[in-house]
Coordinates of C-alpha atoms in Angstrom, one line a residue:
M79 CA 37.7 36.7 -66.0
N80 CA 39.8 35.2 -63.3
P81 CA 38.5 31.6 -62.8
A82 CA 39.0 31.9 -59.1
K83 CA 36.5 34.8 -59.1
E84 CA 34.0 32.9 -61.2
K85 CA 33.8 30.0 -58.7
Y86 CA 34.2 32.0 -55.6
R87 CA 31.8 31.6 -52.7
K88 CA 31.3 34.9 -50.9
R89 CA 32.7 35.2 -47.3
L90 CA 31.7 37.6 -44.6
I91 CA 35.2 39.0 -44.5
D92 CA 34.8 40.2 -48.1
D93 CA 32.9 43.3 -47.1
K94 CA 35.4 44.3 -44.5
L95 CA 38.3 43.6 -46.8
S96 CA 36.9 45.9 -49.4
R97 CA 36.4 48.7 -46.9
Y98 CA 39.9 48.3 -45.5
L99 CA 41.5 48.3 -49.0
N100 CA 39.9 51.8 -49.5
V101 CA 41.4 53.1 -46.3
F102 CA 44.8 51.4 -45.8
G103 CA 47.8 50.9 -48.1
A104 CA 47.8 47.1 -47.3
V105 CA 45.7 44.5 -45.5
S106 CA 47.1 41.5 -43.7
I107 CA 44.8 38.5 -43.4
E108 CA 45.7 36.0 -40.6
G109 CA 44.1 32.7 -40.0
P110 CA 44.7 28.9 -40.0
R111 CA 45.7 27.0 -43.1
E112 CA 42.9 25.9 -45.4
C113 CA 40.3 28.4 -44.1
G114 CA 40.2 30.2 -47.4
K115 CA 42.6 33.2 -47.0
T116 CA 44.2 32.8 -50.4
W117 CA 40.9 32.2 -52.3
T118 CA 39.3 35.2 -50.7
S119 CA 42.4 37.4 -51.4
L120 CA 42.5 36.3 -55.0
N121 CA 38.9 37.6 -55.3
H122 CA 40.1 41.1 -54.5
A123 CA 43.6 41.0 -56.0
N124 CA 44.8 41.8 -59.6
S125 CA 48.2 40.1 -59.2
V126 CA 49.7 37.4 -57.0
V127 CA 53.0 36.1 -55.8
Y128 CA 53.3 32.9 -53.8
M129 CA 56.2 32.8 -51.3
T130 CA 56.0 29.0 -51.2
E131 CA 57.6 29.0 -54.7
K132 CA 61.4 28.8 -54.3
D133 CA 62.3 31.3 -57.0
K134 CA 60.0 33.9 -55.5
K135 CA 61.3 33.2 -52.0
D136 CA 64.9 33.7 -53.3
L137 CA 64.1 36.9 -55.0
A138 CA 62.4 38.3 -51.9
N139 CA 65.3 37.3 -49.7
A140 CA 67.6 39.2 -52.0
N141 CA 65.3 42.2 -52.0
P142 CA 61.6 42.1 -51.4
K143 CA 61.0 44.8 -54.0
Y144 CA 61.9 42.3 -56.7
I145 CA 58.6 40.5 -56.2
F146 CA 56.4 43.7 -56.4
E147 CA 54.0 43.9 -59.4
D148 CA 52.4 46.9 -61.0
L149 CA 48.9 45.4 -60.9
R150 CA 47.4 46.3 -57.6
P151 CA 46.1 45.1 -55.2
Q152 CA 48.9 42.5 -55.2
L153 CA 48.5 39.4 -53.1
I154 CA 51.6 38.2 -51.4
D155 CA 50.7 34.8 -50.1
E156 CA 52.4 33.4 -46.9
W157 CA 54.5 36.6 -46.6
Q158 CA 55.9 35.4 -43.2
I159 CA 58.2 33.0 -45.0
V160 CA 60.4 36.1 -45.8
P161 CA 59.7 38.5 -42.8
S162 CA 61.5 41.4 -44.4
I163 CA 58.6 41.7 -46.8
W164 CA 56.6 43.5 -44.1
D165 CA 58.8 46.5 -43.9
A166 CA 59.2 46.6 -47.7
V167 CA 55.4 46.7 -48.1
R168 CA 55.2 49.4 -45.4
H169 CA 57.9 51.5 -47.3
E170 CA 56.0 51.0 -50.6
C171 CA 52.8 52.2 -48.9
D172 CA 54.6 55.3 -47.7
S173 CA 55.9 56.1 -51.2
D174 CA 52.7 57.8 -52.5
H175 CA 50.1 57.0 -49.8
N176 CA 47.8 55.3 -52.4
K177 CA 45.3 52.8 -50.9
G178 CA 44.8 49.2 -51.5
K179 CA 48.3 48.3 -52.8
F180 CA 48.8 44.9 -51.1
I181 CA 47.0 42.0 -49.5
L182 CA 49.2 39.8 -47.3
T183 CA 48.2 36.4 -46.1
G184 CA 49.8 34.4 -43.2
S185 CA 49.2 31.1 -41.6
T186 CA 51.6 31.4 -38.8
T187 CA 53.0 34.2 -36.6
L188 CA 56.7 35.1 -36.6
T189 CA 59.1 33.5 -34.1
K190 CA 61.0 35.9 -31.8
E191 CA 64.0 35.8 -34.1
E192 CA 61.9 36.5 -37.1
Q193 CA 60.2 39.4 -35.4
E194 CA 63.6 41.1 -35.1
E195 CA 63.6 41.4 -38.9
V196 CA 60.5 43.5 -38.7
F197 CA 61.3 47.1 -37.7
H198 CA 57.9 48.7 -37.8
S199 CA 54.4 47.6 -36.7
G200 CA 52.8 49.0 -39.9
V201 CA 50.2 50.9 -37.9
G202 CA 48.3 53.3 -40.2
R203 CA 49.7 51.6 -43.3
I204 CA 48.9 47.9 -42.8
A205 CA 45.6 46.8 -41.3
T206 CA 45.1 43.3 -39.9
L207 CA 42.0 41.1 -40.3
K208 CA 41.4 37.7 -38.8
M209 CA 39.9 34.9 -40.8
Y210 CA 38.3 31.6 -39.6
P211 CA 36.9 28.5 -41.2
M212 CA 33.4 29.0 -42.8
S213 CA 30.4 29.6 -40.6
L214 CA 27.1 27.7 -41.5
Y215 CA 25.8 30.9 -43.1
E216 CA 28.9 31.2 -45.4
S217 CA 28.8 27.5 -46.3
G218 CA 25.1 27.7 -47.2
D219 CA 23.9 25.5 -44.4
S220 CA 22.1 28.4 -42.6
S221 CA 19.3 30.2 -44.3
G222 CA 20.0 33.5 -42.5
E223 CA 16.3 34.1 -41.8
I224 CA 17.1 35.7 -38.5
S225 CA 20.1 37.8 -37.6
L226 CA 21.9 38.9 -34.5
L227 CA 21.1 42.5 -35.5
D228 CA 17.4 41.6 -35.9
M229 CA 17.4 40.5 -32.2
L230 CA 19.5 43.5 -31.1
N231 CA 16.7 45.6 -32.7
N232 CA 14.0 43.7 -30.9
K233 CA 12.4 42.3 -34.1
N234 CA 9.2 40.3 -33.6
V235 CA 9.4 37.0 -35.3
G236 CA 7.2 33.9 -35.4
K237 CA 7.6 31.5 -38.3
S238 CA 8.6 28.0 -39.2
A239 CA 12.1 27.1 -40.2
K240 CA 13.7 24.1 -41.9
K241 CA 14.4 21.5 -39.3
Y242 CA 17.8 19.8 -39.5
E243 CA 17.7 16.3 -38.1
L244 CA 20.3 15.3 -35.5
D245 CA 22.4 13.2 -37.9
E246 CA 22.5 16.2 -40.3
I247 CA 23.8 18.4 -37.4
A248 CA 26.4 15.7 -36.6
E249 CA 27.6 15.8 -40.2
L250 CA 28.1 19.6 -40.1
I251 CA 30.2 19.1 -36.9
I252 CA 32.4 16.3 -38.4
R253 CA 32.8 18.2 -41.7
G254 CA 33.7 21.5 -40.2
G255 CA 34.0 24.8 -42.0
W256 CA 36.8 23.9 -44.3
P257 CA 36.0 25.2 -47.9
E258 CA 37.6 22.2 -49.5
N259 CA 35.3 19.8 -47.5
L260 CA 32.0 21.3 -48.7
E261 CA 31.7 19.1 -51.8
V262 CA 33.2 15.9 -50.3
S263 CA 30.9 12.9 -50.0
K264 CA 29.4 12.2 -46.5
E265 CA 31.4 9.1 -46.0
N266 CA 34.6 11.0 -46.5
I267 CA 34.0 14.2 -44.6
D268 CA 36.3 13.1 -41.7
L269 CA 39.4 12.8 -44.0
I270 CA 40.4 16.5 -44.4
P271 CA 40.2 17.3 -40.6
S272 CA 42.1 14.1 -39.7
N273 CA 44.8 14.9 -42.3
Y274 CA 44.9 18.5 -41.0
I275 CA 45.8 17.3 -37.5
E276 CA 48.5 14.9 -38.8
N277 CA 50.1 17.7 -40.8
V278 CA 50.1 20.0 -37.7
I279 CA 51.7 17.3 -35.5
N280 CA 54.2 15.9 -38.0
K281 CA 55.1 18.9 -40.1
D282 CA 53.8 22.4 -39.0
I283 CA 55.2 22.3 -35.5
H284 CA 58.6 21.6 -36.8
E285 CA 58.7 24.5 -39.2
R286 CA 59.3 26.9 -36.3
K287 CA 63.0 26.8 -35.8
D288 CA 63.2 28.3 -32.3
H289 CA 63.6 24.8 -30.8
K290 CA 62.6 21.2 -31.3
R291 CA 59.3 19.9 -30.2
D292 CA 58.0 16.3 -29.8
S293 CA 55.2 15.2 -32.0
N294 CA 53.9 12.7 -29.4
K295 CA 53.6 15.4 -26.8
M296 CA 51.8 17.7 -29.2
R297 CA 49.3 14.9 -30.0
M298 CA 48.6 14.4 -26.3
I299 CA 48.2 18.1 -25.7
L300 CA 45.8 18.4 -28.6
K301 CA 43.8 15.4 -27.4
S302 CA 43.6 17.0 -24.0
L303 CA 42.3 20.3 -25.5
A304 CA 39.8 18.3 -27.5
R305 CA 38.6 16.4 -24.4
N306 CA 38.2 19.6 -22.5
E307 CA 36.6 21.6 -25.4
S308 CA 34.7 24.6 -24.3
S309 CA 35.8 24.4 -20.7
P310 CA 37.6 27.1 -18.7
I311 CA 40.6 25.0 -17.9
G312 CA 44.2 25.9 -16.9
Y313 CA 47.5 24.3 -17.6
D314 CA 47.2 22.0 -14.6
T315 CA 44.2 20.2 -16.0
I316 CA 46.1 19.6 -19.2
V317 CA 49.1 18.4 -17.3
K318 CA 46.9 15.9 -15.4
D319 CA 45.5 14.7 -18.7
I320 CA 48.9 14.0 -20.3
A321 CA 51.4 13.3 -17.6
E322 CA 52.0 11.9 -14.1
Y323 CA 54.1 14.1 -11.8
E324 CA 55.5 13.5 -8.3
N325 CA 56.5 16.9 -7.0
E326 CA 56.0 20.6 -7.5
S327 CA 59.2 21.0 -9.6
D328 CA 58.0 18.4 -12.1
L329 CA 54.6 20.2 -12.2
V330 CA 56.1 23.5 -13.0
E331 CA 58.3 22.0 -15.7
N332 CA 55.2 20.3 -17.2
R333 CA 53.3 23.6 -17.1
K334 CA 56.1 25.3 -19.0
T335 CA 56.0 22.5 -21.6
V336 CA 52.3 22.8 -22.0
A337 CA 52.4 26.6 -22.2
D338 CA 55.1 26.3 -24.9
Y339 CA 53.2 23.8 -27.0
I340 CA 50.0 25.8 -26.8
K341 CA 51.8 28.9 -27.8
V342 CA 52.8 27.0 -31.0
L343 CA 49.1 26.2 -31.6
D344 CA 48.3 29.8 -31.0
S345 CA 50.9 30.8 -33.6
L346 CA 49.3 28.5 -36.1
Y347 CA 45.9 30.2 -35.4
L348 CA 44.5 26.8 -34.3
T349 CA 43.1 28.1 -31.0
S350 CA 40.2 30.5 -30.5
N351 CA 39.8 31.0 -26.8
Q352 CA 36.6 32.5 -25.4
E353 CA 37.4 35.1 -22.7
A354 CA 35.4 35.5 -19.5
Y355 CA 32.9 38.4 -19.4
S356 CA 33.4 41.0 -16.7
I357 CA 30.1 42.3 -15.3
N358 CA 28.5 43.3 -12.0
Y359 CA 26.8 40.1 -11.0
R360 CA 26.2 40.0 -7.3
S361 CA 29.9 40.1 -6.3
S362 CA 32.5 40.6 -9.0
K363 CA 35.0 38.7 -6.9
R364 CA 33.0 35.5 -7.6
I365 CA 33.1 35.9 -11.4
G366 CA 35.3 33.3 -13.2
K367 CA 38.2 34.7 -15.1
S368 CA 39.4 31.7 -17.0
A369 CA 38.9 31.5 -20.8
K370 CA 37.0 28.7 -22.4
R371 CA 39.5 26.8 -24.5
H372 CA 38.6 26.0 -28.1
L373 CA 40.3 24.6 -31.2
V374 CA 39.4 26.8 -34.2
D375 CA 36.9 24.3 -35.6
P376 CA 34.9 21.4 -34.0
S377 CA 36.0 19.0 -36.7
L378 CA 39.5 19.1 -35.4
S379 CA 38.4 18.1 -31.9
C380 CA 36.3 15.3 -33.4
A381 CA 39.3 14.1 -35.5
L382 CA 41.5 14.0 -32.4
L383 CA 38.9 12.0 -30.4
G384 CA 38.1 9.6 -33.3
L385 CA 34.5 10.8 -33.4
S386 CA 32.2 10.1 -36.3
V387 CA 28.6 10.9 -37.1
D388 CA 27.6 7.5 -35.7
K389 CA 29.6 7.9 -32.5
L390 CA 28.1 11.4 -31.9
M391 CA 24.6 9.9 -32.3
H392 CA 25.3 7.3 -29.6
D393 CA 27.0 9.7 -27.2
F394 CA 24.6 12.7 -26.6
N395 CA 26.8 14.3 -23.9
T396 CA 29.7 14.6 -26.3
F397 CA 27.4 15.5 -29.2
G398 CA 26.0 18.4 -27.1
L399 CA 29.4 19.6 -26.3
M400 CA 30.6 19.6 -29.9
F401 CA 27.4 21.3 -31.0
E402 CA 28.2 24.1 -28.5
V403 CA 31.6 24.4 -30.1
L404 CA 30.0 24.6 -33.5
V405 CA 27.7 27.4 -32.5
E406 CA 30.4 29.3 -30.7
R407 CA 32.6 29.1 -33.8
D408 CA 29.8 30.7 -35.8
L409 CA 29.1 33.3 -33.1
R410 CA 32.8 34.3 -33.1
I411 CA 32.8 34.8 -36.9
Y412 CA 29.5 36.8 -36.8
M413 CA 30.7 39.0 -33.9
D414 CA 34.0 39.6 -35.7
Y415 CA 32.0 40.7 -38.8
L416 CA 30.0 43.1 -36.5
D417 CA 33.1 44.4 -34.8
G418 CA 32.0 42.9 -31.5
H419 CA 33.3 40.3 -29.2
L420 CA 32.4 36.8 -27.9
Y421 CA 32.7 35.9 -24.2
H422 CA 31.4 33.5 -21.7
F423 CA 30.1 34.0 -18.1
R424 CA 30.4 31.9 -14.9
D425 CA 29.8 32.6 -11.3
N426 CA 32.3 30.5 -9.4
T427 CA 30.3 30.4 -6.2
S428 CA 26.8 29.5 -7.4
G429 CA 27.8 27.8 -10.6
D430 CA 25.5 30.1 -12.6
E431 CA 26.8 30.3 -16.2
V432 CA 25.9 31.6 -19.7
D433 CA 27.3 29.8 -22.7
A434 CA 27.9 32.9 -24.7
I435 CA 27.9 36.6 -24.1
L436 CA 27.9 38.8 -27.3
E437 CA 29.2 42.3 -26.8
F438 CA 28.4 44.7 -29.6
K439 CA 30.5 47.6 -30.6
D440 CA 28.2 50.1 -28.9
G441 CA 28.6 48.4 -25.6
E442 CA 25.2 46.6 -25.5
Y443 CA 25.4 42.8 -25.0
A444 CA 23.3 39.7 -25.4
A445 CA 23.1 36.4 -23.4
I446 CA 23.0 33.1 -25.3
E447 CA 22.3 29.6 -24.2
I448 CA 23.1 26.7 -26.6
K449 CA 21.2 23.5 -26.6
L450 CA 21.4 20.6 -29.1
N451 CA 17.8 19.4 -28.6
Y452 CA 14.6 21.3 -28.1
R453 CA 13.8 19.2 -25.0
S454 CA 16.4 21.3 -23.1
I455 CA 14.7 24.7 -23.9
D456 CA 13.0 25.0 -20.6
S457 CA 16.2 24.6 -18.6
A458 CA 17.9 27.1 -20.8
K459 CA 15.1 29.6 -20.1
E460 CA 15.6 29.1 -16.4
S461 CA 19.4 29.7 -16.7
L462 CA 18.9 32.9 -18.7
L463 CA 16.2 34.3 -16.4
K464 CA 18.3 33.6 -13.4
F465 CA 21.2 35.5 -15.0
Y466 CA 18.9 38.4 -16.0
N467 CA 17.6 38.7 -12.4
N468 CA 21.0 38.8 -10.9
V469 CA 22.8 41.1 -13.2
S470 CA 22.8 44.9 -12.8
K471 CA 23.1 45.9 -16.5
K472 CA 20.5 43.9 -18.3
P473 CA 21.2 42.2 -21.7
K474 CA 19.7 43.8 -24.8
F475 CA 18.3 40.5 -25.7
M476 CA 18.5 36.8 -24.7
C477 CA 18.4 33.9 -27.0
I478 CA 18.5 30.1 -27.0
I479 CA 20.2 28.6 -30.0
V480 CA 19.0 25.0 -30.8
G481 CA 20.2 22.3 -33.1
N482 CA 17.1 20.5 -34.4
Y483 CA 14.3 23.0 -34.1
S484 CA 11.6 24.0 -36.7
A485 CA 10.7 27.5 -35.7
I486 CA 12.0 31.1 -35.2
I487 CA 10.2 32.6 -32.3
K488 CA 10.3 35.1 -29.5
D489 CA 8.8 33.6 -26.4
E490 CA 5.8 35.6 -25.4
E491 CA 6.2 35.1 -21.7
T492 CA 9.9 35.7 -21.3
G493 CA 10.9 37.7 -24.5
I494 CA 13.7 35.1 -25.1
Y495 CA 14.4 34.3 -28.8
I496 CA 14.4 30.6 -29.6
I497 CA 16.1 29.8 -33.0
P498 CA 17.9 27.1 -34.8
I499 CA 21.5 27.7 -35.6
T500 CA 20.7 26.8 -39.2
A501 CA 18.6 30.0 -39.5
L502 CA 21.2 32.4 -38.1
K503 CA 23.4 35.1 -39.7
P504 CA 25.1 38.2 -38.3

């Protein structure tokens, strides 16, 4: 047996990948480096070629068909290094219309020049899946005793749950969802995220040959994104964070710089923005349209800000913000698994807001508030009830997700679910 399959920890994307391989000729998995794309793909593949190996890269540049193997599915890891592989895979899928021939993985999008080497989108032949760092359910830190589908189906619950202490929650934030960090000792869980950031700044941004970018500017922009985590900010806020400007022409130029650098982060799959939810709430003209900005994992924001477990424990405002990012990371993964979407909501006039809106594939939605500590549950109830009373289409369910909480309940008076994040699954 393949040793990779013996040691493999199941991911939520596995079920979807299996389904897609039975329908499409090839599946492309996109996501940030080190999130587990290769390991997951190896669990489904019967042969593999790594484009980071020079001899394989040279063969593919000569003719991509030279790297094709007979054992299928074949994993072609980091295919974007030789963009012409995409069209070659598409042609191979067209040759006999057999399913599940290839799995492609990529950690960066193509530059404009590289896109010119791809002549067909691959629609109907190559399906695309997104992959993220591990959720708490995937890493084994959530028991999965309550699911989003349970709440969608109005399940009655009322039982105790394992209570995670605040320092344990802080460790989950600092560690992040990186598979290689799961077995690292507590005193070293900050090293992989910190090293990840340094690689992005000093190496990854320079691999895109469209034009040169400054590492120091990238570091400042990343720090600004970390400071403004989970906030609906525009480029102007980031500009104010990283630069002083004297006139409008300088501001526009800085906006362009920020936009370009963030585009690079997008291309590396390091951002996961949370779009605003559009709904009839009093007046639609008052609804905020800006996305909440996120880095793909809270551990990266903590690394950029020099945060540790101890620092989080002594700064509850920052701790609460990073906990919100952790929960929204997991909700994004769960909703992707359920073919749904994650949004946020804000009324610009009244300031009313909901941390997370979950839209399911049938059009139903849920409203979620996120609180680190159980002492904030009452204020979260008030926010959800205010939203409920002011919205025309009512949410299918409402829920408060808490950090350290020892029960899974449905509030008798309001019908609001109150659960710990360490008990949740899709």
